[in-house]
PDB file of C-alpha atoms and ligand atoms in Angstrom:
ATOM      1  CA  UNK A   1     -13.171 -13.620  11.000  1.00  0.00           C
ATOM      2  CA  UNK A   2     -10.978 -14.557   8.393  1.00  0.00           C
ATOM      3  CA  UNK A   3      -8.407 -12.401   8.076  1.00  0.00           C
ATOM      4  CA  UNK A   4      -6.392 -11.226   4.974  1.00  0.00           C
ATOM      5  CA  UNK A   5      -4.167  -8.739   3.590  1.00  0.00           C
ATOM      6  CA  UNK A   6      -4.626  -6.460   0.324  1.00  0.00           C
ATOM      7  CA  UNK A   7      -1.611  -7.776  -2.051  1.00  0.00           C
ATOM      8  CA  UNK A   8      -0.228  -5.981  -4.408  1.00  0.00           C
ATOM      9  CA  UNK A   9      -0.789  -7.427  -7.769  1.00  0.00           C
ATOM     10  CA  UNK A  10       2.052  -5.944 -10.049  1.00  0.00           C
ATOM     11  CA  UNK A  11       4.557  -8.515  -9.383  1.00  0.00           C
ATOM     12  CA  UNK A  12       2.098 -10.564 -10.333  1.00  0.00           C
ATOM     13  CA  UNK A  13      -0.624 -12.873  -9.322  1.00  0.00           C
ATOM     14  CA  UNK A  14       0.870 -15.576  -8.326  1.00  0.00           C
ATOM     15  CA  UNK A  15       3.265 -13.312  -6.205  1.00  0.00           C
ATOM     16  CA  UNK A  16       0.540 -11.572  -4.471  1.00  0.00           C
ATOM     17  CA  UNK A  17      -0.547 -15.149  -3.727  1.00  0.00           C
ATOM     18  CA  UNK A  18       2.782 -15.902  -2.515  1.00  0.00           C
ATOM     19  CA  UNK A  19       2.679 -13.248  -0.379  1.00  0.00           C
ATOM     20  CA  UNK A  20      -0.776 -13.968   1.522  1.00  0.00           C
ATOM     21  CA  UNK A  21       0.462 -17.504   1.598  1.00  0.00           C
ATOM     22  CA  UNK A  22       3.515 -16.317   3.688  1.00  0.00           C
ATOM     23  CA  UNK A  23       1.841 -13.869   6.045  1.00  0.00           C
ATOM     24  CA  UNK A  24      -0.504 -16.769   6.630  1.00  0.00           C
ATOM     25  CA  UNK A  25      -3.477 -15.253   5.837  1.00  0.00           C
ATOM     26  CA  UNK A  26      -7.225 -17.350   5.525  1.00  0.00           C
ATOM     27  CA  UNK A  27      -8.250 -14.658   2.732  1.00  0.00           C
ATOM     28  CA  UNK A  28      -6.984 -12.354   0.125  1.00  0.00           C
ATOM     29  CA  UNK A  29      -7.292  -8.889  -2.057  1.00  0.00           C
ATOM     30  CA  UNK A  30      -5.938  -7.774  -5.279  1.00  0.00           C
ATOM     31  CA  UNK A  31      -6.750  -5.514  -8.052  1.00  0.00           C
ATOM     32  CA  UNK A  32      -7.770  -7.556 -11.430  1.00  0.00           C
ATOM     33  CA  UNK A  33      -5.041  -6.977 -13.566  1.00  0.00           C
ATOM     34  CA  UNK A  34      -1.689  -4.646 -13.603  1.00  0.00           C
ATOM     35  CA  UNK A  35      -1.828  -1.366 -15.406  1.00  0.00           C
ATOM     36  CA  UNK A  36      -1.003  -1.248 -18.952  1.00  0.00           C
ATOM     37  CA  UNK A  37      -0.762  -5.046 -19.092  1.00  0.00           C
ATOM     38  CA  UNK A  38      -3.223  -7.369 -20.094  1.00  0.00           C
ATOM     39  CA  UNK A  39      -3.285 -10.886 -18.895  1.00  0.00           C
ATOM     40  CA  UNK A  40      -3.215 -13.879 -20.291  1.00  0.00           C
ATOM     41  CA  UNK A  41      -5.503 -17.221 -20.359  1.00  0.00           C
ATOM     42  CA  UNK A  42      -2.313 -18.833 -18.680  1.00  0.00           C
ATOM     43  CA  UNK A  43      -1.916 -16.160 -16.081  1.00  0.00           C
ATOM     44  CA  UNK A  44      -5.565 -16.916 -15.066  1.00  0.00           C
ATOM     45  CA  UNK A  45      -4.996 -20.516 -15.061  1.00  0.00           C
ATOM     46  CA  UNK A  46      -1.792 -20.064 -13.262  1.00  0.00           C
ATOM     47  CA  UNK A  47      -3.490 -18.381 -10.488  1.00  0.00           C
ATOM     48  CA  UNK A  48      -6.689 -20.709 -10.291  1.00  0.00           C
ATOM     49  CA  UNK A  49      -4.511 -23.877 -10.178  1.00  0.00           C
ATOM     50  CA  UNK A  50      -2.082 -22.264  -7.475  1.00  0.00           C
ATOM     51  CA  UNK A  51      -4.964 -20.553  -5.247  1.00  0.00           C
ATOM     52  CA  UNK A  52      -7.159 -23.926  -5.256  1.00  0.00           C
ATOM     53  CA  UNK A  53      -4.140 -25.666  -3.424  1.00  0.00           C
ATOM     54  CA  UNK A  54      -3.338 -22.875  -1.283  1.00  0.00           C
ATOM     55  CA  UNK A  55      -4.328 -22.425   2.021  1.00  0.00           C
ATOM     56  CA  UNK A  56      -5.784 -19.161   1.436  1.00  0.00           C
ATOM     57  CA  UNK A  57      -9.626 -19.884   1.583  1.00  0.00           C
ATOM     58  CA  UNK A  58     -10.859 -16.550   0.148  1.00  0.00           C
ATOM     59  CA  UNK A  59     -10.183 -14.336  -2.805  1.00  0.00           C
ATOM     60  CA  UNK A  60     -11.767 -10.616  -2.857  1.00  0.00           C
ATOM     61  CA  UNK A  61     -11.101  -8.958  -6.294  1.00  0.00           C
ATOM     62  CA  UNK A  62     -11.305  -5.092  -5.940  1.00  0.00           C
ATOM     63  CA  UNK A  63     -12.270  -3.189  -8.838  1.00  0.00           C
ATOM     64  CA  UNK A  64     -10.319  -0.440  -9.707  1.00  0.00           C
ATOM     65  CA  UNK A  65     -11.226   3.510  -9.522  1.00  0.00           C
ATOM     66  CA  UNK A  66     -14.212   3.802 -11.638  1.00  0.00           C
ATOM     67  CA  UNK A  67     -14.715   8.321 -11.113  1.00  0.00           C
ATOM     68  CA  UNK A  68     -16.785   8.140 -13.859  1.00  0.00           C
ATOM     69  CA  UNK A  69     -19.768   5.661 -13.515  1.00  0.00           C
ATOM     70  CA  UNK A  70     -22.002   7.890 -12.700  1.00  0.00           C
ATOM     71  CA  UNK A  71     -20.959  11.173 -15.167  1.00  0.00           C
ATOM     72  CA  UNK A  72     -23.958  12.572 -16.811  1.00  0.00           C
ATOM     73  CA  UNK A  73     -21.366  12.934 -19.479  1.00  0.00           C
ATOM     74  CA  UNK A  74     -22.397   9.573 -21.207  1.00  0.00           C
ATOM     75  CA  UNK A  75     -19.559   9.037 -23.571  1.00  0.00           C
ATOM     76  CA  UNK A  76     -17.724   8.875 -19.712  1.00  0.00           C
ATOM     77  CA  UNK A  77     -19.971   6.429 -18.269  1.00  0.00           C
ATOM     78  CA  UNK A  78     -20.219   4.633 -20.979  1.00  0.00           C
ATOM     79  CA  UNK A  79     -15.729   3.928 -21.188  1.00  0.00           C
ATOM     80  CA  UNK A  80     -16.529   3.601 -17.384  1.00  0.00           C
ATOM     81  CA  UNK A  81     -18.981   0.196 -18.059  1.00  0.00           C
ATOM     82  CA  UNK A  82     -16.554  -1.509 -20.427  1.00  0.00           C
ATOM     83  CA  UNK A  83     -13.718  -0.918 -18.048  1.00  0.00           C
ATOM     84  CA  UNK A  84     -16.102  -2.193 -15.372  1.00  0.00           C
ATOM     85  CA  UNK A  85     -17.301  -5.358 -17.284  1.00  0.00           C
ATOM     86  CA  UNK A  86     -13.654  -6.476 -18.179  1.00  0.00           C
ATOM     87  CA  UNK A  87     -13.023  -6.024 -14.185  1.00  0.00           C
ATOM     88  CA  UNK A  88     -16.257  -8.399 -13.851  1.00  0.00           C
ATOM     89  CA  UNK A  89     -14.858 -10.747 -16.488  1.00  0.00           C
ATOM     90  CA  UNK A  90     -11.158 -10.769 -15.066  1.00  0.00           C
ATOM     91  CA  UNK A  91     -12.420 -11.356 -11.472  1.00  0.00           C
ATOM     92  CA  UNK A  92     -14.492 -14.299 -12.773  1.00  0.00           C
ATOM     93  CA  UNK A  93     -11.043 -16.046 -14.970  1.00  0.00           C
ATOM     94  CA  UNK A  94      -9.501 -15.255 -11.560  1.00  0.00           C
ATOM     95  CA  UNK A  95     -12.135 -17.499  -9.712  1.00  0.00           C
ATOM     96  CA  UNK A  96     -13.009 -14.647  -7.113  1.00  0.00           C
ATOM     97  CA  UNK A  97     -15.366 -15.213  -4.854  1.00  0.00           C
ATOM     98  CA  UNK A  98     -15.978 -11.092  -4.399  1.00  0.00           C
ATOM     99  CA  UNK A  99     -16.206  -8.418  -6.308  1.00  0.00           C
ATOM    100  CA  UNK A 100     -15.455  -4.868  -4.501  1.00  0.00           C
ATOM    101  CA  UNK A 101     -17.031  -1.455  -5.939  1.00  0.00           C
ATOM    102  CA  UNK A 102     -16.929   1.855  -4.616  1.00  0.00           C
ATOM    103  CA  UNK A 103     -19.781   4.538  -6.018  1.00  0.00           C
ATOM    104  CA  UNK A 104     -17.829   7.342  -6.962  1.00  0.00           C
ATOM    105  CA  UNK A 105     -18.772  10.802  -7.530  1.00  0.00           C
ATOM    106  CA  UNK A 106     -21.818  12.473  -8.974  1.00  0.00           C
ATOM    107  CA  UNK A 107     -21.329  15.229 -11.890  1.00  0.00           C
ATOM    108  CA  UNK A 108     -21.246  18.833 -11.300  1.00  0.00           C
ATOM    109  CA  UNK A 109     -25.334  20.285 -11.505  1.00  0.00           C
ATOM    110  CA  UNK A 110     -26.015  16.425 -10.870  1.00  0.00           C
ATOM    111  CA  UNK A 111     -27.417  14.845  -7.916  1.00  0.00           C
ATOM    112  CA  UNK A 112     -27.532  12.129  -5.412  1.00  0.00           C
ATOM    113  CA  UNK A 113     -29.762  10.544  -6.746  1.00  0.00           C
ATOM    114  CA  UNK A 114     -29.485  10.925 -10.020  1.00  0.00           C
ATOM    115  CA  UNK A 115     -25.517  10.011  -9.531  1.00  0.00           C
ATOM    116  CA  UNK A 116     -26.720   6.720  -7.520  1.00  0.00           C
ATOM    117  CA  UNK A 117     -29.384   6.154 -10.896  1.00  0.00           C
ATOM    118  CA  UNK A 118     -26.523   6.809 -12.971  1.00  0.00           C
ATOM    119  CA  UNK A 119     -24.069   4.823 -11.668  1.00  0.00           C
ATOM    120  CA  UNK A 120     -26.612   1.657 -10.756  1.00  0.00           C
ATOM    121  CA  UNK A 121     -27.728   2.216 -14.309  1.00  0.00           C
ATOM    122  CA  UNK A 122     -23.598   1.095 -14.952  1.00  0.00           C
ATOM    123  CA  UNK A 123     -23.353  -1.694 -12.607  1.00  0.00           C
ATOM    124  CA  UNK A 124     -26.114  -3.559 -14.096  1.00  0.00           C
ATOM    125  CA  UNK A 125     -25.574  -2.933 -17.388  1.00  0.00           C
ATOM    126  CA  UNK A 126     -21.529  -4.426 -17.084  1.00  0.00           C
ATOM    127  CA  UNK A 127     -23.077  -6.932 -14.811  1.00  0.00           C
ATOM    128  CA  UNK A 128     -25.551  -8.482 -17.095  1.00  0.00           C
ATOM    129  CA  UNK A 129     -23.100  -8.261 -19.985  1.00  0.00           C
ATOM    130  CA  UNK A 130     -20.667 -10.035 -18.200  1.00  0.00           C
ATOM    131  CA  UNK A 131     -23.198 -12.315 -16.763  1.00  0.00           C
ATOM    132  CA  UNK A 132     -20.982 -13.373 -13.822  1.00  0.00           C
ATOM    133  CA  UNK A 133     -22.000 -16.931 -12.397  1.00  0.00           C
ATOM    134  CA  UNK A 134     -20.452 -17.245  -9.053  1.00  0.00           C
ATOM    135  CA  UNK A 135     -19.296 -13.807  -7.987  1.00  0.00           C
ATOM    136  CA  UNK A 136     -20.731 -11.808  -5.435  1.00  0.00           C
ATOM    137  CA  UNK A 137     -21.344  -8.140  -6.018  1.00  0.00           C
ATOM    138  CA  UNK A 138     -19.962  -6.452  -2.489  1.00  0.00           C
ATOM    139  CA  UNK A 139     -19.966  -2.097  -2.470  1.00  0.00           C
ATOM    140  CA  UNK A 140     -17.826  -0.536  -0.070  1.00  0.00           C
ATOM    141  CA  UNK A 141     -18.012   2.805   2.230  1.00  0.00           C
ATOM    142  CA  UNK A 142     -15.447   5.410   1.062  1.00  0.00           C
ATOM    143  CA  UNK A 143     -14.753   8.558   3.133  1.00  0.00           C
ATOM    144  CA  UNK A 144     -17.147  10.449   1.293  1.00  0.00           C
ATOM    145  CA  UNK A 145     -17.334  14.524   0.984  1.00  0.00           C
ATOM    146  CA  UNK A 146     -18.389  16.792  -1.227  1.00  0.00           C
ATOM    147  CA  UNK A 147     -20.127  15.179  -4.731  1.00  0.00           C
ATOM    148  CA  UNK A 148     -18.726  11.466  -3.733  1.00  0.00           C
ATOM    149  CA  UNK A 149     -21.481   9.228  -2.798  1.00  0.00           C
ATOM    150  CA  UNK A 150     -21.024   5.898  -0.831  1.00  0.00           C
ATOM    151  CA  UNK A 151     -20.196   7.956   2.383  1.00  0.00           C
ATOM    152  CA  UNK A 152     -22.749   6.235   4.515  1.00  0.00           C
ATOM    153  CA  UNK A 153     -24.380   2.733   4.805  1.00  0.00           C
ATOM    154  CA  UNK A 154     -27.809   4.694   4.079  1.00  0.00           C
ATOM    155  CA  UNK A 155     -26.242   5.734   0.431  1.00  0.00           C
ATOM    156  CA  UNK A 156     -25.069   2.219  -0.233  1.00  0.00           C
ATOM    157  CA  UNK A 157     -28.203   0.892   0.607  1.00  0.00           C
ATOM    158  CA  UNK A 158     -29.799   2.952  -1.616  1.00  0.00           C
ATOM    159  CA  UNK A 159     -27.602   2.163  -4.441  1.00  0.00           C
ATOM    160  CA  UNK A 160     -28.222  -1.697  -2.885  1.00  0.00           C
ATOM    161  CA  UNK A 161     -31.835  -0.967  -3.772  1.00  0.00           C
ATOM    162  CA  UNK A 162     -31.957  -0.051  -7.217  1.00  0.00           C
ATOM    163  CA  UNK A 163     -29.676  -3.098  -8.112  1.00  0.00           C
ATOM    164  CA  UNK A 164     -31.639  -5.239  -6.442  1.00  0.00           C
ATOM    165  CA  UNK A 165     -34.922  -3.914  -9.177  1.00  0.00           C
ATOM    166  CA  UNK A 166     -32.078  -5.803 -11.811  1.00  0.00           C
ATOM    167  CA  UNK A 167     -31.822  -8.607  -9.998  1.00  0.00           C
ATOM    168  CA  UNK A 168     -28.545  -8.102  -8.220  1.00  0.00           C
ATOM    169  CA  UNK A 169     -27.847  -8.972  -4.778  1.00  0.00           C
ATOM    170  CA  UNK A 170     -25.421  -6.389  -3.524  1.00  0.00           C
ATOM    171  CA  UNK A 171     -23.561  -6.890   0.042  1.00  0.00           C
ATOM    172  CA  UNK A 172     -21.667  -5.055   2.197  1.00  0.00           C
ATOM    173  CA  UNK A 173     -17.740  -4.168   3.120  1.00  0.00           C
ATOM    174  CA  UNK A 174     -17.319  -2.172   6.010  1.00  0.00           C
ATOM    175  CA  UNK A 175     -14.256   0.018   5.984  1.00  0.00           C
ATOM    176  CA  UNK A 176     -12.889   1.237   9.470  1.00  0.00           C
ATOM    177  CA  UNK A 177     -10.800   3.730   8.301  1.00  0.00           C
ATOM    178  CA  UNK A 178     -13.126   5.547   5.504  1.00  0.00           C
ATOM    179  CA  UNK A 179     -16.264   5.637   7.926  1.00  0.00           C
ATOM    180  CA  UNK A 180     -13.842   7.134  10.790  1.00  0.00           C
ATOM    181  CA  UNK A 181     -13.066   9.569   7.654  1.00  0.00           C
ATOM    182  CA  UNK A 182     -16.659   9.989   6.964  1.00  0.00           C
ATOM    183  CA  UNK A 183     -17.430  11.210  10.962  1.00  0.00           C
ATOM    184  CA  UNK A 184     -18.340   7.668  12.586  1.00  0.00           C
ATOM    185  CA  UNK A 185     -16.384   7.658  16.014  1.00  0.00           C
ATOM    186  CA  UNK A 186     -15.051   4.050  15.547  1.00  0.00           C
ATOM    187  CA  UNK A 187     -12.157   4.718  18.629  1.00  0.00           C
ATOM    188  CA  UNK A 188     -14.925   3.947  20.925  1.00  0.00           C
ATOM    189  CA  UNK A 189     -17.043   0.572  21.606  1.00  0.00           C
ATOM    190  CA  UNK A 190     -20.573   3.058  21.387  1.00  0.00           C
ATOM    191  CA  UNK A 191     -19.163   4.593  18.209  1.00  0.00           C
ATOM    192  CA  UNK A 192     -18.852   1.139  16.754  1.00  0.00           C
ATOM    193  CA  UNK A 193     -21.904  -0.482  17.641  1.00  0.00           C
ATOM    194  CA  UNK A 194     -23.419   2.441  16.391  1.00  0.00           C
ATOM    195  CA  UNK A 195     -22.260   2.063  13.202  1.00  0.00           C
ATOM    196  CA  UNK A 196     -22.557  -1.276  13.044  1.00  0.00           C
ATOM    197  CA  UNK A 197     -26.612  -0.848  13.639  1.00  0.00           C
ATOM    198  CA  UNK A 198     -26.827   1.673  11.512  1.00  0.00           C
ATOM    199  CA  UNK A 199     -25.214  -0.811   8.594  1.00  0.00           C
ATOM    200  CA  UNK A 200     -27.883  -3.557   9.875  1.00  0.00           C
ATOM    201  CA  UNK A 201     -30.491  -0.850   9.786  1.00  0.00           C
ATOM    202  CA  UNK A 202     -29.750  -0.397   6.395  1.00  0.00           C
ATOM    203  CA  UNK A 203     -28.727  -3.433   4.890  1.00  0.00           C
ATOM    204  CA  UNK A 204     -30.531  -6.235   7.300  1.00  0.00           C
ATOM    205  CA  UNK A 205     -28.586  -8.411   9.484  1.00  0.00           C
ATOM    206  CA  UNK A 206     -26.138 -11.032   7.906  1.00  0.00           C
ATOM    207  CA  UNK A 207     -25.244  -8.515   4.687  1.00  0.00           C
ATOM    208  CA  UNK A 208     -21.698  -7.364   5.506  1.00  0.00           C
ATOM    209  CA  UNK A 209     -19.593  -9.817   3.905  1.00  0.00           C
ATOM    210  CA  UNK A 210     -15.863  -7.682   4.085  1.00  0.00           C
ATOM    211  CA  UNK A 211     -14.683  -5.765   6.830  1.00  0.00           C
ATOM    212  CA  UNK A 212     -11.953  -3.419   5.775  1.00  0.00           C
ATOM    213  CA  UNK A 213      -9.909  -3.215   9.249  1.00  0.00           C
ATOM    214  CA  UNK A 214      -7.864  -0.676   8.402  1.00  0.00           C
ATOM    215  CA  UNK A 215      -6.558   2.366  11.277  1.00  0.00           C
ATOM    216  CA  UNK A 216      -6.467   6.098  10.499  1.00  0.00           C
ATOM    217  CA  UNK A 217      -3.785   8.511  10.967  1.00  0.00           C
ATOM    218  CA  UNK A 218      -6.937  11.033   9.381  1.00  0.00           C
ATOM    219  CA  UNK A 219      -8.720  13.467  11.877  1.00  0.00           C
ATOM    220  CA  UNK A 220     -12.597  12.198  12.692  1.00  0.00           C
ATOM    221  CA  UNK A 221     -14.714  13.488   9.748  1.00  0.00           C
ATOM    222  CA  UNK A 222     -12.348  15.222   7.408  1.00  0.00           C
ATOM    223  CA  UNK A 223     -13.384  12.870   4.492  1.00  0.00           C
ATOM    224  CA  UNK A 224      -9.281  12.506   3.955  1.00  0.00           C
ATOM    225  CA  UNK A 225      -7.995   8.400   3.425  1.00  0.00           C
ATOM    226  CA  UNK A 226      -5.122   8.247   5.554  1.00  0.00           C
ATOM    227  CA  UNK A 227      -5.193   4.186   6.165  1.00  0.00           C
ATOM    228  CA  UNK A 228      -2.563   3.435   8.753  1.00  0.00           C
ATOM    229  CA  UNK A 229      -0.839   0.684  10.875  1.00  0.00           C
ATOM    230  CA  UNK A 230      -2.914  -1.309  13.448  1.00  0.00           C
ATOM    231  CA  UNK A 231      -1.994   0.447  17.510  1.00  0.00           C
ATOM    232  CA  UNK A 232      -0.424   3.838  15.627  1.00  0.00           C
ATOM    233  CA  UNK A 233      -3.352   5.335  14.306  1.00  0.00           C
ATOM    234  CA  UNK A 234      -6.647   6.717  16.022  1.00  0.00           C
ATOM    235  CA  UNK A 235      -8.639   4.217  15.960  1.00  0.00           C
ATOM    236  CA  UNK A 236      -7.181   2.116  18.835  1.00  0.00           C
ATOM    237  CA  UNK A 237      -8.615  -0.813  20.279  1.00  0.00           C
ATOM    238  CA  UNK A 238     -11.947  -0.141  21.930  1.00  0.00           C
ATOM    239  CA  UNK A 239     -13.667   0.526  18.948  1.00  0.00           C
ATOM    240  CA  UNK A 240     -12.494  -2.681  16.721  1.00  0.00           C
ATOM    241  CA  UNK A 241     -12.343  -4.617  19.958  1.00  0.00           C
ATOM    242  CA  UNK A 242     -16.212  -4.188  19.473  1.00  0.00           C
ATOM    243  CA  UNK A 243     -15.824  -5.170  16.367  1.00  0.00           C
ATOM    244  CA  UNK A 244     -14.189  -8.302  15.944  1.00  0.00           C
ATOM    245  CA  UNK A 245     -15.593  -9.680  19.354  1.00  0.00           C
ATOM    246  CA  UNK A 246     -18.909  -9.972  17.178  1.00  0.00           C
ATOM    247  CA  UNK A 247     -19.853 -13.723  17.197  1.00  0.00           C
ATOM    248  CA  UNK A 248     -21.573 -13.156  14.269  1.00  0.00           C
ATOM    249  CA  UNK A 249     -19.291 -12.105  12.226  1.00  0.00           C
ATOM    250  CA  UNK A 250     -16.859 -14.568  12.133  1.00  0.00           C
ATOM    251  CA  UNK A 251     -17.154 -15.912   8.749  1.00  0.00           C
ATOM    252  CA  UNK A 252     -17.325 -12.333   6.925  1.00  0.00           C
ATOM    253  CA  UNK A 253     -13.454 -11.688   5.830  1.00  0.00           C
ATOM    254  CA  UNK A 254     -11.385  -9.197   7.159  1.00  0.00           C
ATOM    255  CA  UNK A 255      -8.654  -7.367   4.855  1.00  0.00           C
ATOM    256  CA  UNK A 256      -6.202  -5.236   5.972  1.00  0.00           C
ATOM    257  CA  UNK A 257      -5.240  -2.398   3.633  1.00  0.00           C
ATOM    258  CA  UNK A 258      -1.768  -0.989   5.362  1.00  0.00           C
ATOM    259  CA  UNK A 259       0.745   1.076   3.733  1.00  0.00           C
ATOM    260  CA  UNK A 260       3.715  -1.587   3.196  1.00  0.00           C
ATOM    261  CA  UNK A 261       6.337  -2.869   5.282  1.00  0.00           C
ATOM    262  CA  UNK A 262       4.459  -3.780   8.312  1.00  0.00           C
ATOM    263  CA  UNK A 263       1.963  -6.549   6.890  1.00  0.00           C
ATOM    264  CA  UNK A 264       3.331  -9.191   9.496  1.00  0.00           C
ATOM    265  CA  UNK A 265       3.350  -6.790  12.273  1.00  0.00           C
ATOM    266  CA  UNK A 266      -0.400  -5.581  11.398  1.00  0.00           C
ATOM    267  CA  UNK A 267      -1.346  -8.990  10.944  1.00  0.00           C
ATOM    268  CA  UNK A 268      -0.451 -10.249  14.680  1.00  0.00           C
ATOM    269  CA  UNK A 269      -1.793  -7.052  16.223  1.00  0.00           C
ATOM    270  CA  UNK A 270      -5.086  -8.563  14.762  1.00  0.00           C
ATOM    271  CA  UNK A 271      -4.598 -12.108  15.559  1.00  0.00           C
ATOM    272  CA  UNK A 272      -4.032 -11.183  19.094  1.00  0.00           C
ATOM    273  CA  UNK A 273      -6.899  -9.010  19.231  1.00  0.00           C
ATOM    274  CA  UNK A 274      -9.282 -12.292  18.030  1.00  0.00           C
ATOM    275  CA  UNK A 275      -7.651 -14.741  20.141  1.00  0.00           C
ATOM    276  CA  UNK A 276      -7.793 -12.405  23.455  1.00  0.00           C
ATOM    277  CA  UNK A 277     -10.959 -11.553  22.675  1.00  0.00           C
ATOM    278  CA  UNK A 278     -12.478 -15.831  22.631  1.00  0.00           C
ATOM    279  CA  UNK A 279     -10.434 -16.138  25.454  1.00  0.00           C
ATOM    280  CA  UNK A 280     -12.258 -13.876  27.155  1.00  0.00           C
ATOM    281  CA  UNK A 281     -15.786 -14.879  26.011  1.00  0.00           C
ATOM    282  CA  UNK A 282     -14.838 -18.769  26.786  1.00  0.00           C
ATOM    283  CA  UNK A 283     -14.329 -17.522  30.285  1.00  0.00           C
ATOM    284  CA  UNK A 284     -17.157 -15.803  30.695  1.00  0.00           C
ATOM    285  CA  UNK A 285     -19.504 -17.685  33.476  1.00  0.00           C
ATOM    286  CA  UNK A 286     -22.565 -19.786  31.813  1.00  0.00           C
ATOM    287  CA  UNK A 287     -21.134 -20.439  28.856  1.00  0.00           C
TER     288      UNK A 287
HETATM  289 ZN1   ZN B 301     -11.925   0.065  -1.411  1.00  0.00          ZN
HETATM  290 ZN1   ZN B 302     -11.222  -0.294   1.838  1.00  0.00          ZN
END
């Protein structure tokens, strides 16, 4: 897997590039742009020029909180597209290779599936406006609860569905910590396979492009985000051991989404996870 950290992009692009670049990471997040200030033509450039000699090989842009994509209350979703489609545009100018969504909640009276009509209804509208060439449309699990939809792989795919009547090829990003909010046991090696079939089931094999290897200090299905450091949360290692021993998964990216100060620390854990883990297959008899 290539492994990555989410940088934090007020400082800057370039810094957040800076910073993956020092942790040594193969891949990359950041938000498109810093509140209240819009970039420039150069910043873009800036970043292109610096990321395309870096030895960070992959750049995931992750759109910002978008609650109201799929309001009934139309002048709502409709501020929600624009602000969507000048995420598209800014991820494109960036030269991201990813473009990270969650669904969001469904209005009061509403429904799921009038939420997940709603808010597809969005996507492809900012999409086709912004008519991105090269950038992969990727929606993500959140912990779910109440009117938010996105909880499980089944409600992605279904969102997965109706983009795909526009013509847009949605993947998949996995997040540890919001499906262990959402009730999925991930602490064990059954609770991850599990989910990980279920996700296939859904999706088809080959269609989760981002992992989001993140621990929980959150208790198993409260629908709470509580993303903690890698051997201090409740995930442990059986679970993700599963996980990133998957042969076929090692060209998705993995991000890491930490609370600061332990980026180096978290990154390790998860090196030494992979590199125990091929150790162990290589010795494995017969092969
Ligand atoms: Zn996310
Ligand atoms: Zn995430």
């Amino acid at each position: 897997m290539k492994l990555g950290l989410h940088c934090d992009v007020r400082p800057g692009y370039l810094h957040a590039l800076k910073t993956a670049e020092s942790l040594g990471c193969e891949a990359m997040q950041m938000l498109p742009y810093r509140r209240h200030q819009i970039p420039t033509e150069k910043d873009f450039a800036e970043f292109r020029d610096a990321f395309a000699a870096s030895p960070v090989e992959r750049l995931v842009i992750h759109v910002r909180f978008l609650p109201f994509l799929a309001s009934t209350d139309r002048p709502r979703h409709l501020r929600s597209i624009e602000l969507l489609e000048r995420e598209i545009r800014y991820a494109v100018r960036l030269g991201g290779e990813f473009l990270i969504v969650h669904m969001g909640a469904y209005s009061p009276g509403s429904s799921l599936e009038e939420g997940t009509e709603i808010f597809a209804a969005g996507v492809v509208d900012a999409w086709q406006r912004a008519a991105p060439e090269r950038l992969a449309l990727v929606v993500e699990n959140v912990p779910g609860g109440g009117r938010r939809m996105g909880g499980s792989v089944e409600e992605l795919a279904g969102l997965a569905a109706r983009l795909a009547e526009a013509g847009i090829d949605a993947s998949l990003c996995l997040d540890t910590a919001h499906a262990w909010a959402h009730g999925e046991a991930l602490d064990s090696r059954e609770g991850m396979k599990l989910w990980l079939s279920k996700a296939e089931g859904a999706f088809g094999a080959g269609r989760t492009a981002i992992f989001h290897l993140n621990d929980s200090l959150a208790v198993l299905g409260s629908n709470r985000e509580h993303h903690w450091h890698w051997g201090r949360g409740r995930l442990g290692r059986e679970g993700i051991d599963a996980l990133l021993g998957r042969e076929d998964f090692a060209h998705a990216v993995g991000i890491l989404e930490m609370p600061p100060g332990d980026d180096l620390r978290n990154l390790e854990w998860m090196r030494e996870r992979v590199t125990a883990l091929r150790a162990a297959r290589s010795s494995r008899p017969g092969r």
